[in-house]
Coordinates of C-alpha atoms and ligand atoms in Angstrom, one line a residue:
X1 CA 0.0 0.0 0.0
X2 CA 0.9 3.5 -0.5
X3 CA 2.2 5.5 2.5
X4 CA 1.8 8.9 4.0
X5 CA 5.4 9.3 4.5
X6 CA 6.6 7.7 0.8
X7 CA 9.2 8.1 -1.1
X8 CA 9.7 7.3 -4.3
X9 CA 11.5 4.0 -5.8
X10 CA 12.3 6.0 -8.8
X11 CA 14.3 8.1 -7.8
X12 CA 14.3 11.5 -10.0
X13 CA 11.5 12.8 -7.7
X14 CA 12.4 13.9 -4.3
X15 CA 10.9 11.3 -1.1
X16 CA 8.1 13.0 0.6
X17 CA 9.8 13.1 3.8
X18 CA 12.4 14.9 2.3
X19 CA 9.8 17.9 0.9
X20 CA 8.1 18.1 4.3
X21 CA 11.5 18.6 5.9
X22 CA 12.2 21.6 3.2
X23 CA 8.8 22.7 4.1
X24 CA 9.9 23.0 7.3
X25 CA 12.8 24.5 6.9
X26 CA 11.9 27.3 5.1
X27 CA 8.8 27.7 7.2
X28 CA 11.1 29.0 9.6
X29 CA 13.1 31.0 7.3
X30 CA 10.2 32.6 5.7
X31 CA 8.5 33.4 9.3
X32 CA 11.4 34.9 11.2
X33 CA 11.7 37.2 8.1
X34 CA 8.3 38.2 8.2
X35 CA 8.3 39.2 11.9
X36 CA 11.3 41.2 11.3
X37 CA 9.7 43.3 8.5
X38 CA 6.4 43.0 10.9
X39 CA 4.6 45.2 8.0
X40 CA 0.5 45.1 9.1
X41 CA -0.9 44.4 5.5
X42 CA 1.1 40.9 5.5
X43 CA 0.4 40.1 8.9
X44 CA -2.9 40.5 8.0
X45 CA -3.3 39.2 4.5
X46 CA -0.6 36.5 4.2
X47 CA 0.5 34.9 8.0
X48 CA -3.6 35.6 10.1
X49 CA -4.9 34.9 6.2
X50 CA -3.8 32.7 3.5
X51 CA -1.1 31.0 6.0
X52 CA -3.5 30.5 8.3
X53 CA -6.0 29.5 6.1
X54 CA -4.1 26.8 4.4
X55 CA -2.7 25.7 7.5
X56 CA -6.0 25.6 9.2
X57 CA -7.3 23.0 6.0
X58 CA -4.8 20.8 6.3
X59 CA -5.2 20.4 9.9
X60 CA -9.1 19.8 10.0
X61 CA -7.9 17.3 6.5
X62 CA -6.2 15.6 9.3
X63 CA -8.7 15.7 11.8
X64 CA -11.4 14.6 9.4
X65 CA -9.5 11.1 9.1
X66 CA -9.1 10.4 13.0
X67 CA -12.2 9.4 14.4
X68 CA -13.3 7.1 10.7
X69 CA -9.5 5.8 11.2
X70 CA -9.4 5.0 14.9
X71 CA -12.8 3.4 14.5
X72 CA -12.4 1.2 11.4
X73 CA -8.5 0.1 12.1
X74 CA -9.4 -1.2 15.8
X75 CA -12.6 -2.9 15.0
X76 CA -10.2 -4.5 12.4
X77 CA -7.5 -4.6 15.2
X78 CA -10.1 -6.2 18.1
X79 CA -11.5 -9.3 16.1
X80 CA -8.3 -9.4 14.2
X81 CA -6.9 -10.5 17.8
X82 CA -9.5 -12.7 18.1
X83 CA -9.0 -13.3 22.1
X84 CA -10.3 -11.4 24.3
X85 CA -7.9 -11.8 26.9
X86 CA -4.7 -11.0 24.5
X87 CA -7.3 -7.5 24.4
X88 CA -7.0 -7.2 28.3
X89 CA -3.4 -7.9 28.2
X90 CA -2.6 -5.3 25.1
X91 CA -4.6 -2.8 26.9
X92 CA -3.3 -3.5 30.6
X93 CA 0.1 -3.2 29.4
X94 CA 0.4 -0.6 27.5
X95 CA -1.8 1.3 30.2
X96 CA 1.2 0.4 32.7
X97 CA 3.5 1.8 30.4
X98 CA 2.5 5.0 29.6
X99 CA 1.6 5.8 33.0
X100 CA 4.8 4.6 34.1
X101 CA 6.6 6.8 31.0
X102 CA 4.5 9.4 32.2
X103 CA 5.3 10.1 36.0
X104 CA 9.4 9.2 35.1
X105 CA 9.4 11.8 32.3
X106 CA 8.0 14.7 35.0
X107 CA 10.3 12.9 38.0
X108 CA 13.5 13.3 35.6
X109 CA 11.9 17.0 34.6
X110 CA 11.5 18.2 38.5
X111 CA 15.1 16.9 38.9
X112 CA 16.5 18.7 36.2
X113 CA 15.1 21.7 36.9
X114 CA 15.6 21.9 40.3
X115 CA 19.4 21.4 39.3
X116 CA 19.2 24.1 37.0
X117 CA 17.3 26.5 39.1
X118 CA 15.5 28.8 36.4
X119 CA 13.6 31.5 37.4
X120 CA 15.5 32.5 40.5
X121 CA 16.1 36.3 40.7
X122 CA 13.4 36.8 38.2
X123 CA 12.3 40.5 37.3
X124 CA 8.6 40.4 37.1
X125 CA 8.7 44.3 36.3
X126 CA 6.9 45.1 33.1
X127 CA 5.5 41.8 32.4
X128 CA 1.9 42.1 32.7
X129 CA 0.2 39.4 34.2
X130 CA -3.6 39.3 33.3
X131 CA -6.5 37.3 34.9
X132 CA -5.9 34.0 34.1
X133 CA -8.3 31.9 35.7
X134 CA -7.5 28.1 36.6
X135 CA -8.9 24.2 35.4
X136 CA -10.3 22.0 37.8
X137 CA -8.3 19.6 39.3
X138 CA -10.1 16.3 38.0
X139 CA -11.3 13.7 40.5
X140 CA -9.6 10.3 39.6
X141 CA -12.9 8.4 39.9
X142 CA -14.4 11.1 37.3
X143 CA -11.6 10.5 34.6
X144 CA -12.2 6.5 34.9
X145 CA -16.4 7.2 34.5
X146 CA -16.1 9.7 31.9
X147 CA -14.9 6.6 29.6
X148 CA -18.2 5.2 29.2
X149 CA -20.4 7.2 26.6
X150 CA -24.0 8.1 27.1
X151 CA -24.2 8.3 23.3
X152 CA -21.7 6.9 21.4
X153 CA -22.7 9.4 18.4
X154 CA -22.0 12.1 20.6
X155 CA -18.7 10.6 21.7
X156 CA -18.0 10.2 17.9
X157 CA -19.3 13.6 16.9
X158 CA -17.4 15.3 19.6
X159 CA -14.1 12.9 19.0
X160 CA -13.8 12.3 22.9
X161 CA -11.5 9.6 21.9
X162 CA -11.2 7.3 24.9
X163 CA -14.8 7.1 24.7
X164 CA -14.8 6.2 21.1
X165 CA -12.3 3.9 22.3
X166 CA -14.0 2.0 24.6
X167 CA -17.2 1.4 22.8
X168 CA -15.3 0.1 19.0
X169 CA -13.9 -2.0 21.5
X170 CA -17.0 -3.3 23.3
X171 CA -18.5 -3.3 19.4
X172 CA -15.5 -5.2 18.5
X173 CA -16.1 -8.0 21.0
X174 CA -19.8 -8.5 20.2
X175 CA -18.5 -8.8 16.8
X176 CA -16.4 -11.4 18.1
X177 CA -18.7 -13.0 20.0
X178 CA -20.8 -13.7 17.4
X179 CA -18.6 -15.8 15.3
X180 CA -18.8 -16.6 11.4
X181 CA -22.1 -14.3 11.1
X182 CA -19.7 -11.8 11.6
X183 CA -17.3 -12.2 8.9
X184 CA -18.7 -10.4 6.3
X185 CA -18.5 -7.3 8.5
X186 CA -15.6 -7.8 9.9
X187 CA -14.3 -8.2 5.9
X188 CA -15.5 -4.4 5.5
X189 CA -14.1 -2.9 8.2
X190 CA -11.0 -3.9 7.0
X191 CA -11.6 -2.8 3.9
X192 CA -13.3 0.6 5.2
X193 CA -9.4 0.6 6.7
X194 CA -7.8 0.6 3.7
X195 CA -9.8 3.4 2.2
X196 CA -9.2 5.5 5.1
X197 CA -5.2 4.5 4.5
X198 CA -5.8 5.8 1.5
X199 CA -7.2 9.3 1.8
X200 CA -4.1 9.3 4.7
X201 CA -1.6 9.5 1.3
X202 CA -4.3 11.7 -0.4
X203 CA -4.2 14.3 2.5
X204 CA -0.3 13.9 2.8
X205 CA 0.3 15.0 -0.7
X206 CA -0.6 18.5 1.0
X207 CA 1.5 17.8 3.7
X208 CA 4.4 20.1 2.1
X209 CA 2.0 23.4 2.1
X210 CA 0.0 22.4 4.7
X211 CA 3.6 22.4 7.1
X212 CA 5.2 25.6 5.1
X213 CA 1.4 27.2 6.1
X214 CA 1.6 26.0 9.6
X215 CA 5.5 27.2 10.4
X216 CA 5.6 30.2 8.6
X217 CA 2.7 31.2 10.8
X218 CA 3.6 30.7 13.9
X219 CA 7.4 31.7 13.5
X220 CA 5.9 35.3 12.0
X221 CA 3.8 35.8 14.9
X222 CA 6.9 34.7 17.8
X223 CA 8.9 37.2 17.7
X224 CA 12.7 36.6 19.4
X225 CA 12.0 39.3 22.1
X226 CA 9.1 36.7 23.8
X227 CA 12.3 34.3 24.4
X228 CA 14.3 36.9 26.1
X229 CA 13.0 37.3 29.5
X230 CA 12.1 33.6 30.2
X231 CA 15.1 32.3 28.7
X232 CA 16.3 30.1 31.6
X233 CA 12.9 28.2 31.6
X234 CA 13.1 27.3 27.4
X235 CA 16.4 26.3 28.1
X236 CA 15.4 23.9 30.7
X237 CA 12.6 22.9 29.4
X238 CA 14.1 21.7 25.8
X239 CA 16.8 20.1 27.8
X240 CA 14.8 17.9 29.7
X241 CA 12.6 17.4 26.8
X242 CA 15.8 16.4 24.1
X243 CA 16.8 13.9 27.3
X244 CA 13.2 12.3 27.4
X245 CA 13.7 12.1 23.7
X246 CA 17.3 11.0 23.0
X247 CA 18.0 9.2 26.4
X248 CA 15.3 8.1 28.6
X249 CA 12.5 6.4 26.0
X250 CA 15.7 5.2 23.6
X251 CA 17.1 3.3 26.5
X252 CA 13.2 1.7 27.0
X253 CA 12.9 0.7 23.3
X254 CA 16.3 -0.7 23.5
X255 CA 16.0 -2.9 27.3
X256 CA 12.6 -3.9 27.0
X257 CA 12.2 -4.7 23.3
X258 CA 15.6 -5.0 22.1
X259 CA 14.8 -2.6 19.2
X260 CA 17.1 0.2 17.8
X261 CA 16.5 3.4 18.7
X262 CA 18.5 5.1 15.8
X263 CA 16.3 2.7 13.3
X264 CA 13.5 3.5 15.2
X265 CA 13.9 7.3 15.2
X266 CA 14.7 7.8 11.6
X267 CA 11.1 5.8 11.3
X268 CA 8.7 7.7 13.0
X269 CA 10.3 11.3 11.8
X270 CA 7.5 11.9 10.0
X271 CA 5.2 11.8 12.4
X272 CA 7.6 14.3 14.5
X273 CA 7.5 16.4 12.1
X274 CA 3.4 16.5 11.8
X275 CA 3.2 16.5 15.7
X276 CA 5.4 19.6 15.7
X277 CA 3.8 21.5 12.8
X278 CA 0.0 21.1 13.8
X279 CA 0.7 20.4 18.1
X280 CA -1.7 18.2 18.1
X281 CA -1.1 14.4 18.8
X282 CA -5.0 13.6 17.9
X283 CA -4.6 15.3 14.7
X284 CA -1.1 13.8 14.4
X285 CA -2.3 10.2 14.9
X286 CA -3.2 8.4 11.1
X287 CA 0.2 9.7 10.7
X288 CA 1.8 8.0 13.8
X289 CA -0.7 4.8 12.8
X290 CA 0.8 4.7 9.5
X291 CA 4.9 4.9 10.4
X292 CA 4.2 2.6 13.5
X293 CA 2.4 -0.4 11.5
X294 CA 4.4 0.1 7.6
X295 CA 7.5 1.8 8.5
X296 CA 8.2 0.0 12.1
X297 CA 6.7 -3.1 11.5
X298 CA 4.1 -2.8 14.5
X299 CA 0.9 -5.0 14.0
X300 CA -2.4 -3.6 12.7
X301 CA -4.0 -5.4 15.9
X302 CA -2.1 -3.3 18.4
X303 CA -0.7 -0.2 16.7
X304 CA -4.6 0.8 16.3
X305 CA -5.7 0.1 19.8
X306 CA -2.2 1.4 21.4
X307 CA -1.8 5.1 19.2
X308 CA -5.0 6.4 19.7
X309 CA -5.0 4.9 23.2
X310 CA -1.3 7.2 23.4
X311 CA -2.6 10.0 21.9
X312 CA -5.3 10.3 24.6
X313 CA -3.6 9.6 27.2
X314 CA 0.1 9.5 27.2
X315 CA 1.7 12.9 27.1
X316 CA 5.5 12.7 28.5
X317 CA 6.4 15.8 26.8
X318 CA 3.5 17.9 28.4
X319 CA 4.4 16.2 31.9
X320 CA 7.8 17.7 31.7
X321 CA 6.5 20.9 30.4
X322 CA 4.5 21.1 33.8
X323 CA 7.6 20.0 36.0
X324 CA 9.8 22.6 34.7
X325 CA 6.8 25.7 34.5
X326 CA 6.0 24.6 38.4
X327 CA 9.6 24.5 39.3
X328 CA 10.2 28.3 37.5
X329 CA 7.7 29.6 38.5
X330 CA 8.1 28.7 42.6
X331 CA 11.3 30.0 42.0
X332 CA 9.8 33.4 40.5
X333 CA 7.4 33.7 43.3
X334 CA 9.9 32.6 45.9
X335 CA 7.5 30.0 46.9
X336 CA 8.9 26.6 48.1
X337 CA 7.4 23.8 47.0
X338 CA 8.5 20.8 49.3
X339 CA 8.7 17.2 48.9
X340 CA 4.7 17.2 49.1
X341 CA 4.9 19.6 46.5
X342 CA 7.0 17.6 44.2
X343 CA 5.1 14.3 44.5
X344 CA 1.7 16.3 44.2
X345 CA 3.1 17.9 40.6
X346 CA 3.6 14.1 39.7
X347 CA 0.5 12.6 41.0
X348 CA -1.7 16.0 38.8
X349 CA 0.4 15.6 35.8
X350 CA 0.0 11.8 35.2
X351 CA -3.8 12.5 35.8
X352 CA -4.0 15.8 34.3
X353 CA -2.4 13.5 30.8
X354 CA -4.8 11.0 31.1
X355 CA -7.9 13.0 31.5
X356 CA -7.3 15.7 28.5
X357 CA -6.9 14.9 24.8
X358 CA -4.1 15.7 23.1
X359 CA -4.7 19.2 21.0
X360 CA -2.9 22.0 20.9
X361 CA -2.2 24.2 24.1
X362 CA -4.1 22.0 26.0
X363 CA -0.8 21.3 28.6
X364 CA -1.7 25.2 29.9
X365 CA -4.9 24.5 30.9
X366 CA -3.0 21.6 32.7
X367 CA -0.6 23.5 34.0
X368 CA -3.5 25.9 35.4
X369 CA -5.1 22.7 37.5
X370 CA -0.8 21.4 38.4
X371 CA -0.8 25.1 40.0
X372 CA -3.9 25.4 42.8
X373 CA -3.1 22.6 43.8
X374 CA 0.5 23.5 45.0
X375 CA -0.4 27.2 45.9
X376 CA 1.3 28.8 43.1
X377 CA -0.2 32.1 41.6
X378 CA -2.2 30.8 38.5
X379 CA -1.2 34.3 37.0
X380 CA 2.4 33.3 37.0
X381 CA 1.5 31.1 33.6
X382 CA 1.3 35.2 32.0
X383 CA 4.8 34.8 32.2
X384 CA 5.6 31.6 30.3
X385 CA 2.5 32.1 28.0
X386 CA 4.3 34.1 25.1
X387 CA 6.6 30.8 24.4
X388 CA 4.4 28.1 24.8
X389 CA 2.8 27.9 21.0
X390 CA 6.9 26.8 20.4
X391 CA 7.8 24.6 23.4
X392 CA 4.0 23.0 22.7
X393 CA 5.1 22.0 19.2
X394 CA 8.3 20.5 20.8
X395 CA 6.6 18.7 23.3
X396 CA 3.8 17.5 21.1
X397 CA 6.6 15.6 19.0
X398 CA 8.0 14.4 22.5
X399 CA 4.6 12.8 23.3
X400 CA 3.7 10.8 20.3
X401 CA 7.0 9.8 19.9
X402 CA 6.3 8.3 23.6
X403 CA 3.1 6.8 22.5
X404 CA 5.2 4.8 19.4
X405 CA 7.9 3.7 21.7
X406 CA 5.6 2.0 24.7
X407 CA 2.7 0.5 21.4
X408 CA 6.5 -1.0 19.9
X409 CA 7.6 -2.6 23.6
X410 CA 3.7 -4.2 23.9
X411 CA 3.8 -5.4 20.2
X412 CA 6.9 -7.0 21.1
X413 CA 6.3 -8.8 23.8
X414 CA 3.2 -10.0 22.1
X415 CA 5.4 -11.4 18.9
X416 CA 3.5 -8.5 17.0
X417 CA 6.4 -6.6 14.8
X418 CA 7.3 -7.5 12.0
X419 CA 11.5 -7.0 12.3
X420 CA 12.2 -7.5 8.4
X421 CA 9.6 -4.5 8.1
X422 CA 11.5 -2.8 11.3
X423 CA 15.2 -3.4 9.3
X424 CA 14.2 -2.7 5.8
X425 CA 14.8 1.2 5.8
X426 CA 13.2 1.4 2.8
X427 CA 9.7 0.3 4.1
X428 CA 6.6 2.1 4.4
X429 CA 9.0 4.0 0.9
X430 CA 6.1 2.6 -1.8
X431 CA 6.5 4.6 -5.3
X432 CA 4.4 7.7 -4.6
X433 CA 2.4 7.0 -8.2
X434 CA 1.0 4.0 -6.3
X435 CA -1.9 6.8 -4.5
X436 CA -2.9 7.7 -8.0
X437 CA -6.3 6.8 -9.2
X438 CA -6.5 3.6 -11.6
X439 CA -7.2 3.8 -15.1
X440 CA -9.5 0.9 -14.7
X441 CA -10.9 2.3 -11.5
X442 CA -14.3 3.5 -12.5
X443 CA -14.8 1.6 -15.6
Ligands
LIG501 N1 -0.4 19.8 22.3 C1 -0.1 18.6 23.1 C2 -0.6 17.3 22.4 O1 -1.4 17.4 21.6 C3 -0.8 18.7 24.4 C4 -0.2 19.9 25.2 O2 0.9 19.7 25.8 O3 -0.7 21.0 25.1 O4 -0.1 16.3 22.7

């Protein structure tokens, strides 16, 4: 089958991957010259219009595929299983694991940061710091009860994804349950799959534009000066951040499922990419779907329970965002925060991940909750707020690269990866032609 992220066999035409990086690149270039010339007619016409207008259709194009995606590939992954207690043990383990990913990304984040100490000696004069108010803490029993839908057309029209989740799952199983009536069914879905696959490589054929759109837009509107006064915290931040990425979830892939990390990186690049360009891993999931099952090698069966399942709830980049912000900004305020203090910013973030979706800027909101709840001035996120569109595109790419590295270890341990697919570099690279229409195809 095609794929999002193809290159081409021929040769004379650039890979895909390739053009999205260039896209990328001059993204950048193009927005940090923009907001140097800051003129008002193309702020207005080009980055808040037509930048923000393509970049704002190729993020709904995205969207549009997750909830048809998730729903078709995991009631094609749930009687492809076939066993319901292989289910429980796919779903209990990879549950472990992101929790587990989750609470030692913000443990190494707090540590770091205390280390480094930013925000002591901070000047607060001149910054203003407007009336933010704060999220509500949620209750642990009301995060686990929320997962069962009222409607399940609601859940799907409002793409509340661990309800959508649960019930293709509890579909899936009555499927099951049913036995050889089912097959015809079960024989669409997975065809239903394929189509969605395939409007995945229609959409990504944008992908260059759509990330050009998305970058040059948001570099135009952050300007260097927002950096300035809360340096120390970015630098923190992206340190702990590169160490989640480079060190901590490497050394998982490598001990638990004996997989390498560089191989694996190089794999899932694409889906970086589209994490940090649209900071959203619910948008970024049929691309993280699609480099975890045809360039990694990960099984149908788990890759579409265990993304979407990530993308929901695993977010190890926002964690640390939260340890850094809460260490900075007790350090601002001159507040100390304790050892209570500590294991409370653990104990919110893990939750605080679990019971949000991923979309963009939602880790603020979170941050909001981590705050009351350790006594810190929910104004203080004024301070921070100017850099987070960046540091939320980082982290974004930080947490679905999370969610691929802890769906690998389960498909592993459950003999699901394919490893020629994992060691051919050049799979998931299908001839880019291949996404073209048939000549025969409506004869
Ligand atoms: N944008 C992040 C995500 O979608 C969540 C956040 O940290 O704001 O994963």
């Amino acid at each position: 089958m095609a794929d999002a992220t193809t290159e081409t066999s021929g040769g004379s035409q650039m890979s895909l991957t390739m053009k999205i990086m260039i896209a990328m690149g001059l993204g950048i270039v193009v927005g940090v010259i923009l907001n140097a010339i800051d003129s008002s007619f193309l702020n207005t016409h080009l980055v808040a219009g037509f930048f923000a207008m393509i970049g704002t259709m190729f993020v709904n194009a995205l969207k549009m595929l997750v909830v048809p995606l998730v729903f078709f590939s995991l009631l094609g992954g749930v009687t492809g299983i076939g066993d319901i207690r292989v289910l429980g043990r796919v779903g209990s383990k990879s549950f472990a694991l992101y929790i587990a990913t989750t609470a030692l990304a913000i443990t190494v984040a707090l540590v770091l940061a205390t280390l480094i100490g930013p925000g002591r000696g901070f000047d607060m004069t001149g910054l203003e710091t407007s009336d933010i108010s704060g999220a509500e803490a949620p209750s642990v029993w009301g995060v686990f009860a929320a997962i069962v839908p009222t409607n399940p057309i609601q859940a799907f029209a409002s793409g509340e994804m661990l309800q959508v989740i649960f019930y293709t799952v509890i579909l899936g199983i009555a499927v099951l349950m049913l036995g050889g009536r089912s097959k015809p069914f079960i024989e669409a879905c997975d065809y239903m799959n394929e189509v969605m696959m395939k409007i995945v490589d229609l959409v990504m054929r944008a992908a260059p534009y759509g990330v050009f759109a998305l970058i040059a837009k948001t570099f135009a509107e952050q300007g260097i000066s927002l950096f300035l006064p809360v340096m120390a915290y970015v630098v923190t931040l992206v340190a702990a951040l590169f160490i989640h990425l480079f060190i901590t979830l490497p050394t998982m892939l490598k001990t638990l499922a004996g997989l390498n990390p560089l191989v694996f990186m190089k794999k899932m690049r694409p889906a970086q990419i589209f994490a940090f360009s649209t900071a959203s891993s619910n948008a970024t999931i049929p691309v993280t779907y699609q480099c975890a099952t045809e360039r990694v090698g990960v099984d149908k069966s788990v890759a579409s329970f265990c993304i979407p399942f990530g993308a929901t709830i695993n977010m190890d980049g926002t964690a640390i965002m939260q340890g850094v912000a809460t260490v900075f900004l007790a350090n601002v305020y001159g507040i100390d925060l304790g050892l209570m203090g500590y294991i409370t910013v653990i104990g919110m973030a893990v939750l605080a991940s679990i019971g949000t979706a991923g979309v963009p800027g939602v880790g603020l909101v979170m941050l909001t909750m981590v705050l009351g709840q350790v006594g810190l001035p929910i104004e203080g996120i004024a301070i921070i707020l100017g850099v987070d569109r960046l540091m939320d595109m980082i982290r974004t790419a930080v947490n679905i690269t999370g969610d691929a590295v802890v769906t690998s270890i389960v498909a592993k341990g459950e003999g699901k990866i394919d490893l020629d697919v994992f060691n051919d570099p050049n799979a998931g690279m299908v001839g880019e032609g291949d996404a073209e229409l048939p000549h025969h195809a409506i004869a």
